[in-house]
């Protein structure tokens, strides 16, 4: 979880194992230069606070004031018809509901009819269940080609797959599998056009469950993740340094303690969207809306972070901590120079603390939930653990930022 000097600060991301990932997706086409934002476009601050003196940084440091987080935490058991005897499928059905499965069966049959499929036997919800089961099995018990599961060679054949559904039936369902009726799709260029129309019902069903079934703890982390994909897709992204650099980028919001996925949004390109404060600001403000005014603590990296975002969140009863680009608008200009090893400089305005600290390289931080003090942590060395002084904001950031990375890690196993 610790900072290292193998990457430039403007591109750093932290993964679960403490290894750095150089994020190559930051570019002006995705995120308008936040250092050149229009001062007049402050949508959330009180009018009396929209003045330059809001960011007059002081060298006088004092402890920050933090209200306690007192919300209920954990699964909303009062809304769940589950017991200790519930099976894994019962939990899966919370996210992939029976209504959705019935809709997939209906739309698959409709699409096969529209395509005038020959010798296609109409599917039932049971067929869709088995089709999903087989795909899960492919993720757990991996073979080079999918048809090996039906091989006559006993070294390759998997009875749990081959005996559940014939290969031809599986192939036919995969060929005509559909979730939405193409006839109802809005044409490109018209109002209401949806790039993700074909899977929108699945996205909405899963998001609704993620949004409503779990109450997060105080700490919530925001980050991006990649769904590996190298096929033809015009909003496919390439992010240098990621384990899977090619794929679909997804903005994720996770509970830091459990890595439960609270919300997600697919990035399909900037398009005609207008982000007056930048794309990073928009993502945090949109996904964080349900958790404002509850004394939550948000954690995010320098793609999202800005003094404006920190101030707006604090104005709405939410604390935050994150790395920041040193050229961000309103970041203290005297914290952009060089430092000696282990040297630290801090500036403060109200609860907002700007930190520049050098361990092996210079790190810039913004926080509203960490006092401008140094803390002693244990670091590994050849001679055994040693104590090291680091800023409090770095300590809590390393502790709470890994929620999305851990969720990504767990999902990758399947």
Coordinates of C-alpha atoms in Angstrom, one line a residue:
X1 CA 0.0 0.0 0.0
X2 CA 3.0 2.3 0.2
X3 CA 4.2 4.9 -2.2
X4 CA 7.3 4.2 -4.3
X5 CA 9.3 6.2 -6.8
X6 CA 8.9 3.9 -9.8
X7 CA 6.2 6.0 -11.4
X8 CA 5.4 9.7 -11.9
X9 CA 3.0 11.0 -9.3
X10 CA 0.5 12.2 -11.9
X11 CA -0.1 8.7 -13.1
X12 CA 0.1 6.6 -9.9
X13 CA -2.5 4.2 -8.7
X14 CA -2.2 1.8 -5.8
X15 CA -3.2 -1.9 -6.1
X16 CA -3.9 -4.4 -3.3
X17 CA -0.4 -5.8 -3.2
X18 CA 1.2 -2.4 -3.0
X19 CA 2.5 -2.5 -6.5
X20 CA 2.1 0.6 -8.6
X21 CA 0.1 0.7 -11.7
X22 CA 0.9 3.5 -14.2
X23 CA -2.4 4.7 -15.4
X24 CA -2.3 5.9 -19.0
X25 CA -5.9 6.8 -19.5
X26 CA -5.6 10.4 -18.2
X27 CA -5.9 12.6 -21.2
X28 CA -7.6 15.8 -22.2
X29 CA -10.2 14.0 -24.3
X30 CA -11.5 12.2 -21.2
X31 CA -11.0 14.9 -18.5
X32 CA -11.1 18.6 -19.4
X33 CA -8.1 20.3 -17.8
X34 CA -9.3 20.8 -14.3
X35 CA -6.6 23.3 -13.6
X36 CA -8.4 25.6 -16.1
X37 CA -11.9 25.3 -14.7
X38 CA -14.4 28.2 -15.0
X39 CA -14.5 29.9 -11.6
X40 CA -18.2 30.8 -12.2
X41 CA -19.3 27.2 -12.5
X42 CA -19.5 26.3 -8.8
X43 CA -22.7 24.4 -8.5
X44 CA -22.7 23.2 -5.0
X45 CA -21.0 25.7 -2.7
X46 CA -23.0 28.3 -0.8
X47 CA -22.9 31.6 -2.7
X48 CA -21.2 33.3 0.2
X49 CA -18.3 30.9 -0.1
X50 CA -17.6 31.5 -3.8
X51 CA -14.6 33.7 -3.2
X52 CA -10.9 33.5 -3.8
X53 CA -10.1 33.7 -0.1
X54 CA -11.7 30.2 0.2
X55 CA -8.4 28.9 -1.0
X56 CA -6.0 31.2 0.9
X57 CA -3.7 28.6 2.4
X58 CA -2.2 29.1 5.8
X59 CA 1.0 27.8 7.3
X60 CA -0.8 27.8 10.7
X61 CA -1.8 24.2 11.3
X62 CA -4.4 22.9 13.7
X63 CA -6.3 19.6 14.2
X64 CA -9.3 19.1 11.9
X65 CA -12.8 18.7 13.3
X66 CA -14.6 15.4 12.3
X67 CA -18.1 14.4 13.2
X68 CA -18.7 10.8 14.1
X69 CA -20.1 8.3 11.6
X70 CA -23.2 6.8 13.3
X71 CA -25.1 5.1 10.4
X72 CA -26.1 1.5 10.5
X73 CA -23.7 -0.8 8.6
X74 CA -24.0 -4.1 6.8
X75 CA -26.6 -6.1 4.8
X76 CA -30.2 -4.8 5.0
X77 CA -31.4 -8.1 6.5
X78 CA -34.9 -6.6 7.1
X79 CA -35.4 -6.5 3.3
X80 CA -33.9 -10.0 2.6
X81 CA -35.7 -13.2 2.8
X82 CA -32.6 -15.2 3.7
X83 CA -31.6 -17.5 6.5
X84 CA -28.5 -19.5 7.6
X85 CA -29.9 -22.3 5.4
X86 CA -30.0 -20.2 2.2
X87 CA -28.0 -21.5 -0.7
X88 CA -25.5 -19.6 -2.9
X89 CA -28.2 -19.4 -5.6
X90 CA -30.5 -17.5 -3.3
X91 CA -27.9 -14.8 -2.9
X92 CA -27.2 -14.8 -6.7
X93 CA -30.9 -14.3 -7.3
X94 CA -30.8 -11.1 -5.4
X95 CA -28.7 -9.6 -8.1
X96 CA -29.9 -11.6 -11.1
X97 CA -33.6 -11.8 -10.4
X98 CA -36.1 -14.3 -11.7
X99 CA -37.9 -11.6 -13.6
X100 CA -34.6 -10.9 -15.5
X101 CA -34.2 -14.5 -16.4
X102 CA -37.7 -14.7 -17.6
X103 CA -37.1 -11.6 -19.8
X104 CA -33.9 -13.1 -21.2
X105 CA -35.9 -16.3 -22.2
X106 CA -38.6 -14.2 -23.8
X107 CA -36.2 -11.9 -25.7
X108 CA -34.1 -14.9 -26.9
X109 CA -37.1 -16.6 -28.4
X110 CA -38.2 -13.3 -30.0
X111 CA -34.8 -12.7 -31.6
X112 CA -34.7 -16.3 -32.9
X113 CA -38.1 -15.8 -34.4
X114 CA -37.1 -12.5 -35.9
X115 CA -34.1 -14.1 -37.5
X116 CA -36.2 -17.0 -38.7
X117 CA -33.9 -19.5 -37.0
X118 CA -34.3 -23.0 -38.4
X119 CA -34.6 -26.0 -36.0
X120 CA -34.4 -23.8 -33.0
X121 CA -36.2 -25.1 -30.0
X122 CA -37.7 -22.3 -27.9
X123 CA -35.9 -21.7 -24.6
X124 CA -37.4 -21.8 -21.1
X125 CA -36.1 -20.2 -17.9
X126 CA -34.7 -23.5 -17.0
X127 CA -32.6 -23.4 -20.2
X128 CA -31.3 -20.0 -19.4
X129 CA -30.4 -21.1 -15.8
X130 CA -28.4 -24.0 -17.2
X131 CA -26.8 -21.7 -19.8
X132 CA -25.6 -19.4 -17.0
X133 CA -24.5 -22.3 -14.9
X134 CA -22.3 -23.6 -17.8
X135 CA -20.7 -20.2 -18.2
X136 CA -19.9 -20.1 -14.5
X137 CA -18.4 -23.6 -14.7
X138 CA -16.2 -22.4 -17.6
X139 CA -14.8 -19.7 -15.3
X140 CA -14.0 -22.2 -12.5
X141 CA -12.9 -25.3 -14.4
X142 CA -10.9 -23.9 -17.4
X143 CA -10.1 -25.7 -20.6
X144 CA -8.5 -24.3 -23.8
X145 CA -11.7 -24.5 -25.9
X146 CA -15.3 -24.6 -24.8
X147 CA -16.0 -27.7 -26.9
X148 CA -13.5 -29.7 -24.9
X149 CA -16.1 -29.9 -22.1
X150 CA -18.1 -32.2 -24.4
X151 CA -15.1 -34.2 -25.6
X152 CA -15.3 -37.9 -26.0
X153 CA -11.8 -38.0 -24.4
X154 CA -12.3 -38.8 -20.7
X155 CA -9.2 -36.6 -19.9
X156 CA -11.1 -33.5 -21.2
X157 CA -14.8 -34.3 -20.8
X158 CA -16.5 -32.6 -17.9
X159 CA -19.6 -34.6 -17.0
X160 CA -21.1 -31.7 -14.9
X161 CA -21.1 -29.7 -18.2
X162 CA -21.7 -32.3 -20.9
X163 CA -24.6 -34.0 -19.0
X164 CA -26.3 -30.7 -18.2
X165 CA -26.9 -29.6 -21.8
X166 CA -25.7 -30.7 -25.3
X167 CA -23.1 -28.7 -27.1
X168 CA -25.4 -27.9 -29.9
X169 CA -28.1 -26.6 -27.6
X170 CA -25.5 -24.5 -25.7
X171 CA -24.3 -23.1 -29.0
X172 CA -27.8 -22.3 -30.3
X173 CA -28.7 -20.4 -27.1
X174 CA -25.5 -18.5 -27.3
X175 CA -26.2 -17.6 -30.9
X176 CA -29.6 -16.1 -30.2
X177 CA -29.2 -14.9 -26.6
X178 CA -30.9 -11.5 -26.2
X179 CA -31.9 -9.2 -23.4
X180 CA -33.7 -6.3 -25.1
X181 CA -35.8 -6.1 -28.3
X182 CA -33.8 -4.5 -31.1
X183 CA -37.0 -3.1 -32.5
X184 CA -37.4 -0.8 -29.5
X185 CA -33.8 0.6 -29.7
X186 CA -33.4 4.3 -30.3
X187 CA -31.3 5.0 -33.4
X188 CA -27.8 6.6 -33.1
X189 CA -27.9 10.4 -33.1
X190 CA -31.4 10.6 -31.6
X191 CA -32.4 11.7 -28.1
X192 CA -32.4 8.7 -25.8
X193 CA -29.8 6.7 -27.8
X194 CA -28.1 4.2 -25.4
X195 CA -24.8 2.6 -26.4
X196 CA -25.5 -0.1 -23.8
X197 CA -29.1 -0.8 -24.8
X198 CA -28.5 -4.5 -25.4
X199 CA -27.5 -5.1 -21.8
X200 CA -29.2 -2.2 -20.1
X201 CA -31.7 -4.4 -18.2
X202 CA -28.9 -6.5 -16.7
X203 CA -27.0 -3.4 -15.7
X204 CA -30.0 -1.8 -14.1
X205 CA -30.9 -5.0 -12.2
X206 CA -27.5 -5.5 -10.8
X207 CA -27.0 -1.8 -9.9
X208 CA -30.3 -1.7 -8.1
X209 CA -29.2 -4.6 -5.9
X210 CA -25.8 -3.1 -5.3
X211 CA -27.4 0.3 -4.4
X212 CA -30.0 -1.1 -2.0
X213 CA -28.9 -4.4 -0.3
X214 CA -25.9 -3.1 1.7
X215 CA -25.1 -0.2 4.0
X216 CA -21.4 0.7 3.7
X217 CA -19.2 1.6 6.6
X218 CA -17.6 5.0 7.1
X219 CA -14.9 4.6 4.4
X220 CA -15.9 4.4 0.7
X221 CA -13.3 4.1 -2.1
X222 CA -13.7 5.2 -5.7
X223 CA -11.6 3.9 -8.5
X224 CA -11.7 2.6 -12.1
X225 CA -11.4 -1.1 -13.1
X226 CA -11.1 -2.9 -16.4
X227 CA -13.2 -5.7 -17.9
X228 CA -10.8 -7.4 -20.2
X229 CA -11.9 -7.3 -23.9
X230 CA -9.9 -7.1 -27.1
X231 CA -12.7 -7.5 -29.6
X232 CA -14.3 -4.8 -31.7
X233 CA -15.9 -2.1 -29.6
X234 CA -15.5 1.6 -30.2
X235 CA -15.4 2.7 -26.5
X236 CA -12.8 0.0 -25.7
X237 CA -10.0 1.6 -23.7
X238 CA -6.3 1.0 -23.4
X239 CA -4.7 1.8 -20.0
X240 CA -1.0 1.3 -19.8
X241 CA 0.2 -0.7 -16.8
X242 CA -3.1 -2.4 -16.0
X243 CA -3.1 -6.2 -15.6
X244 CA -5.5 -6.2 -18.5
X245 CA -4.7 -3.0 -20.5
X246 CA -7.4 -3.5 -23.1
X247 CA -11.0 -3.6 -22.2
X248 CA -14.1 -1.7 -21.0
X249 CA -13.4 0.9 -18.3
X250 CA -15.8 0.9 -15.4
X251 CA -16.0 3.5 -12.6
X252 CA -16.6 1.7 -9.3
X253 CA -17.6 2.6 -5.8
X254 CA -16.9 0.1 -3.0
X255 CA -17.1 -0.2 0.7
X256 CA -13.5 0.0 1.9
X257 CA -13.8 -2.6 4.7
X258 CA -15.7 -5.4 2.8
X259 CA -15.0 -4.4 -0.9
X260 CA -18.8 -4.8 -1.5
X261 CA -19.6 -3.1 -4.8
X262 CA -22.0 -0.2 -4.1
X263 CA -22.2 1.3 -7.6
X264 CA -20.7 1.2 -11.0
X265 CA -20.9 3.0 -14.3
X266 CA -19.5 2.0 -17.7
X267 CA -17.3 4.6 -19.4
X268 CA -18.5 4.8 -23.1
X269 CA -16.5 7.9 -24.0
X270 CA -17.1 11.6 -23.4
X271 CA -19.6 12.0 -26.2
X272 CA -21.7 15.2 -25.9
X273 CA -21.6 15.1 -22.1
X274 CA -20.7 18.4 -20.4
X275 CA -18.6 18.1 -17.2
X276 CA -18.1 21.7 -16.0
X277 CA -15.7 20.6 -13.2
X278 CA -14.1 17.6 -15.0
X279 CA -15.0 14.0 -15.5
X280 CA -13.4 12.9 -12.2
X281 CA -15.5 15.4 -10.2
X282 CA -18.7 14.2 -12.0
X283 CA -18.0 10.5 -11.2
X284 CA -17.5 11.1 -7.5
X285 CA -20.4 13.5 -7.2
X286 CA -22.8 11.1 -9.1
X287 CA -21.9 7.8 -7.4
X288 CA -21.4 9.5 -4.0
X289 CA -24.9 11.2 -3.9
X290 CA -26.6 8.5 -1.7
X291 CA -23.9 8.8 1.0
X292 CA -23.7 12.6 1.4
X293 CA -24.5 14.3 4.7
X294 CA -23.8 11.1 6.6
X295 CA -20.2 11.8 7.7
X296 CA -18.8 9.2 5.3
X297 CA -15.1 9.3 4.3
X298 CA -14.4 9.1 0.5
X299 CA -11.1 8.0 -0.9
X300 CA -10.0 8.4 -4.5
X301 CA -6.8 9.0 -6.5
X302 CA -5.5 12.0 -8.4
X303 CA -7.7 11.5 -11.5
X304 CA -10.7 12.5 -9.4
X305 CA -9.2 14.8 -6.8
X306 CA -9.3 18.6 -6.7
X307 CA -9.7 21.3 -4.0
X308 CA -13.1 22.2 -5.4
X309 CA -14.3 18.6 -4.9
X310 CA -13.0 18.4 -1.4
X311 CA -14.7 21.7 -0.5
X312 CA -18.0 20.7 -2.1
X313 CA -18.0 17.3 -0.3
X314 CA -17.2 18.9 3.0
X315 CA -20.0 21.4 2.5
X316 CA -22.3 18.4 2.1
X317 CA -21.3 16.6 5.3
X318 CA -18.8 14.2 3.7
X319 CA -15.0 13.9 4.3
X320 CA -12.4 12.9 1.7
X321 CA -8.8 12.0 1.2
X322 CA -6.9 11.5 -2.0
X323 CA -3.7 12.0 -4.0
X324 CA -3.8 15.1 -6.2
X325 CA -1.9 16.5 -9.2
X326 CA 0.4 19.3 -8.0
X327 CA -0.8 21.6 -10.9
X328 CA -4.4 21.4 -9.9
X329 CA -6.1 24.8 -9.7
X330 CA -6.2 26.2 -6.1
X331 CA -3.5 23.7 -4.9
X332 CA -0.8 25.6 -2.9
X333 CA 1.8 26.8 -5.3
X334 CA 4.5 26.7 -2.7
X335 CA 4.0 22.9 -2.4
X336 CA 5.1 22.2 -6.0
X337 CA 8.9 22.3 -5.6
X338 CA 11.5 19.9 -4.5
X339 CA 11.9 18.3 -1.1
X340 CA 14.6 16.4 0.7
X341 CA 14.0 12.8 1.7
X342 CA 11.4 12.4 4.5
X343 CA 10.7 16.2 4.4
X344 CA 7.0 17.2 4.6
X345 CA 5.2 20.5 4.0
X346 CA 1.6 21.2 4.9
X347 CA -0.9 24.0 4.3
X348 CA -4.4 24.4 5.7
X349 CA -7.6 26.2 5.2
X350 CA -10.4 25.1 7.5
X351 CA -10.6 21.3 7.4
X352 CA -8.9 21.1 4.1
X353 CA -5.2 20.1 4.4
X354 CA -2.7 20.1 1.5
X355 CA 0.3 17.9 2.0
X356 CA 3.6 17.5 0.1
X357 CA 5.8 14.7 1.4
X358 CA 8.8 13.0 0.1
X359 CA 9.5 9.4 0.9
X360 CA 11.3 8.0 -2.2
X361 CA 9.6 10.6 -4.3
X362 CA 7.3 13.6 -3.9
X363 CA 3.6 12.9 -3.0
X364 CA 0.8 15.5 -3.1
X365 CA -2.3 14.9 -1.0
X366 CA -5.6 16.7 -0.2
X367 CA -7.7 15.7 2.8
X368 CA -10.5 16.9 5.0
X369 CA -10.4 14.0 7.4
X370 CA -6.8 14.0 8.5
X371 CA -5.0 16.4 10.8
X372 CA -1.8 18.0 9.6
X373 CA 0.4 15.8 11.8
X374 CA 2.9 13.0 11.3
X375 CA 2.3 9.4 12.6
X376 CA 4.7 6.6 13.3
X377 CA 4.2 3.4 11.3
X378 CA 6.1 0.1 11.0
X379 CA 8.1 -0.5 7.9
X380 CA 10.0 -3.6 6.8
X381 CA 13.7 -3.4 6.5
X382 CA 16.6 -5.9 6.2
X383 CA 17.2 -5.6 9.9
X384 CA 13.6 -6.1 10.8
X385 CA 10.6 -3.7 11.3
X386 CA 11.5 -0.1 11.9
X387 CA 9.4 2.9 12.8
X388 CA 8.9 5.6 10.2
X389 CA 7.2 9.0 10.3
X390 CA 4.6 9.6 7.6
X391 CA 1.7 12.1 7.3
X392 CA -1.6 11.0 8.8
X393 CA -3.4 11.5 5.5
X394 CA -1.0 9.0 3.8
X395 CA -1.6 6.4 6.5
X396 CA -5.4 6.5 6.3
X397 CA -5.3 6.6 2.5
X398 CA -3.2 3.5 2.3
X399 CA -5.5 1.8 4.7
X400 CA -8.8 2.6 3.0
X401 CA -8.1 3.1 -0.7
X402 CA -7.9 -0.6 -1.6
X403 CA -11.6 -1.5 -1.7
X404 CA -12.0 -1.4 -5.5
X405 CA -8.7 -3.2 -6.1
X406 CA -9.7 -6.0 -3.7
X407 CA -13.1 -6.3 -5.4
X408 CA -11.3 -6.5 -8.7
X409 CA -9.0 -9.2 -7.4
X410 CA -11.8 -11.3 -6.1
X411 CA -13.8 -11.1 -9.3
X412 CA -10.7 -12.0 -11.4
X413 CA -10.6 -15.5 -9.9
X414 CA -13.7 -16.4 -11.9

